[in-house]
PDB file of C-alpha atoms in Angstrom:
ATOM      1  CA  MET A   1      20.152 -25.103   5.747  1.00  0.00           C
ATOM      2  CA  ARG A   2      17.092 -27.280   5.231  1.00  0.00           C
ATOM      3  CA  LEU A   3      14.208 -28.239   7.573  1.00  0.00           C
ATOM      4  CA  THR A   4      13.449 -31.753   7.723  1.00  0.00           C
ATOM      5  CA  SER A   5      10.021 -31.408   9.004  1.00  0.00           C
ATOM      6  CA  LYS A   6       6.919 -30.377   7.131  1.00  0.00           C
ATOM      7  CA  ILE A   7       5.381 -27.061   8.274  1.00  0.00           C
ATOM      8  CA  GLU A   8       2.039 -27.513   9.650  1.00  0.00           C
ATOM      9  CA  ILE A   9      -0.987 -25.315   9.024  1.00  0.00           C
ATOM     10  CA  ASN A  10      -4.503 -25.302  10.552  1.00  0.00           C
ATOM     11  CA  LYS A  11      -7.359 -26.856   8.728  1.00  0.00           C
ATOM     12  CA  GLU A  12      -9.253 -23.781   7.568  1.00  0.00           C
ATOM     13  CA  THR A  13      -5.937 -22.173   6.194  1.00  0.00           C
ATOM     14  CA  GLN A  14      -5.517 -25.756   4.582  1.00  0.00           C
ATOM     15  CA  GLU A  15      -8.870 -25.749   2.973  1.00  0.00           C
ATOM     16  CA  ASP A  16      -8.334 -22.102   1.827  1.00  0.00           C
ATOM     17  CA  MET A  17      -5.100 -22.955   0.125  1.00  0.00           C
ATOM     18  CA  ILE A  18      -6.738 -25.972  -1.641  1.00  0.00           C
ATOM     19  CA  LEU A  19      -9.283 -23.688  -2.898  1.00  0.00           C
ATOM     20  CA  GLU A  20      -6.650 -21.321  -4.217  1.00  0.00           C
ATOM     21  CA  ILE A  21      -4.745 -24.420  -5.856  1.00  0.00           C
ATOM     22  CA  LYS A  22      -8.004 -25.403  -7.840  1.00  0.00           C
ATOM     23  CA  ALA A  23      -8.663 -21.922  -8.957  1.00  0.00           C
ATOM     24  CA  TYR A  24      -5.111 -21.513 -10.087  1.00  0.00           C
ATOM     25  CA  PHE A  25      -5.068 -24.584 -12.088  1.00  0.00           C
ATOM     26  CA  LEU A  26      -8.556 -23.913 -13.448  1.00  0.00           C
ATOM     27  CA  LYS A  27      -7.732 -20.250 -14.652  1.00  0.00           C
ATOM     28  CA  GLU A  28      -3.990 -20.898 -15.643  1.00  0.00           C
ATOM     29  CA  ARG A  29      -4.040 -24.262 -17.207  1.00  0.00           C
ATOM     30  CA  GLU A  30      -7.767 -24.873 -17.727  1.00  0.00           C
ATOM     31  CA  GLU A  31      -7.588 -28.058 -15.656  1.00  0.00           C
ATOM     32  CA  ASP A  32     -10.307 -28.773 -13.072  1.00  0.00           C
ATOM     33  CA  LEU A  33      -8.437 -30.372 -10.225  1.00  0.00           C
ATOM     34  CA  GLY A  34     -10.466 -32.270  -7.566  1.00  0.00           C
ATOM     35  CA  ASP A  35      -9.858 -32.187  -3.787  1.00  0.00           C
ATOM     36  CA  LEU A  36      -7.415 -35.074  -3.743  1.00  0.00           C
ATOM     37  CA  ALA A  37      -5.029 -33.801  -6.425  1.00  0.00           C
ATOM     38  CA  ALA A  38      -5.127 -30.327  -5.004  1.00  0.00           C
ATOM     39  CA  GLN A  39      -4.207 -31.699  -1.550  1.00  0.00           C
ATOM     40  CA  LEU A  40      -1.385 -33.749  -2.992  1.00  0.00           C
ATOM     41  CA  ILE A  41      -0.048 -30.725  -4.668  1.00  0.00           C
ATOM     42  CA  LEU A  42      -0.254 -28.722  -1.316  1.00  0.00           C
ATOM     43  CA  ASP A  43       1.394 -31.533   0.451  1.00  0.00           C
ATOM     44  CA  PHE A  44       4.369 -31.289  -1.888  1.00  0.00           C
ATOM     45  CA  PHE A  45       4.683 -27.622  -1.483  1.00  0.00           C
ATOM     46  CA  MET A  46       4.447 -27.585   2.366  1.00  0.00           C
ATOM     47  CA  GLU A  47       6.876 -30.497   2.677  1.00  0.00           C
ATOM     48  CA  LYS A  48       9.551 -29.675   0.025  1.00  0.00           C
ATOM     49  CA  LEU A  49       9.258 -25.896  -0.699  1.00  0.00           C
ATOM     50  CA  ALA A  50       7.534 -24.144   2.262  1.00  0.00           C
ATOM     51  CA  PRO A  51      10.435 -24.905   4.608  1.00  0.00           C
ATOM     52  CA  LEU A  52      13.001 -23.245   2.166  1.00  0.00           C
ATOM     53  CA  ALA A  53      10.823 -19.981   1.963  1.00  0.00           C
ATOM     54  CA  TYR A  54      10.428 -19.927   5.680  1.00  0.00           C
ATOM     55  CA  ASN A  55      14.139 -20.424   6.206  1.00  0.00           C
ATOM     56  CA  GLN A  56      14.692 -17.574   3.821  1.00  0.00           C
ATOM     57  CA  GLY A  57      12.300 -15.468   5.752  1.00  0.00           C
ATOM     58  CA  VAL A  58      14.027 -16.100   9.022  1.00  0.00           C
ATOM     59  CA  PHE A  59      17.431 -15.422   7.418  1.00  0.00           C
ATOM     60  CA  ASP A  60      16.356 -12.229   5.848  1.00  0.00           C
ATOM     61  CA  SER A  61      14.480 -10.883   9.157  1.00  0.00           C
ATOM     62  CA  TYR A  62      17.733 -11.745  11.106  1.00  0.00           C
ATOM     63  CA  LYS A  63      20.003  -9.934   8.657  1.00  0.00           C
ATOM     64  CA  TYR A  64      17.545  -6.748   8.807  1.00  0.00           C
ATOM     65  CA  MET A  65      17.517  -6.800  12.655  1.00  0.00           C
ATOM     66  CA  SER A  66      21.126  -6.990  12.742  1.00  0.00           C
ATOM     67  CA  GLU A  67      21.500  -4.059  10.429  1.00  0.00           C
ATOM     68  CA  ARG A  68      19.113  -2.055  12.377  1.00  0.00           C
ATOM     69  CA  THR A  69      20.954  -2.951  15.664  1.00  0.00           C
ATOM     70  CA  GLU A  70      24.272  -1.887  14.221  1.00  0.00           C
ATOM     71  CA  ASP A  71      22.640   1.505  13.080  1.00  0.00           C
ATOM     72  CA  LEU A  72      21.310   1.750  16.461  1.00  0.00           C
ATOM     73  CA  LEU A  73      24.758   1.139  18.218  1.00  0.00           C
ATOM     74  CA  GLY A  74      26.493   3.544  15.501  1.00  0.00           C
ATOM     75  CA  ILE A  75      28.559   0.583  14.251  1.00  0.00           C
ATOM     76  CA  GLN A  76      30.272   1.462  11.106  1.00  0.00           C
ATOM     77  CA  LYS A  77      31.080  -1.341   8.622  1.00  0.00           C
TER      78      LYS A  77
END
């Protein structure tokens, strides 16, 4: 399942993420990204990849809780 909307984050978190992207590119690729380039990369990840990771996290937590509930009730598979 794929979410169609972008995950929203607050301004402070967004600024922190941009700094992390810039630091990563400088360290790993020796590229000095500007704020706009880092923002565009962040926008891409938030729109295209973050929803997939979010959905996987929701699925994993659902699966975990379902298994624990079965354990609690003594249900054998």
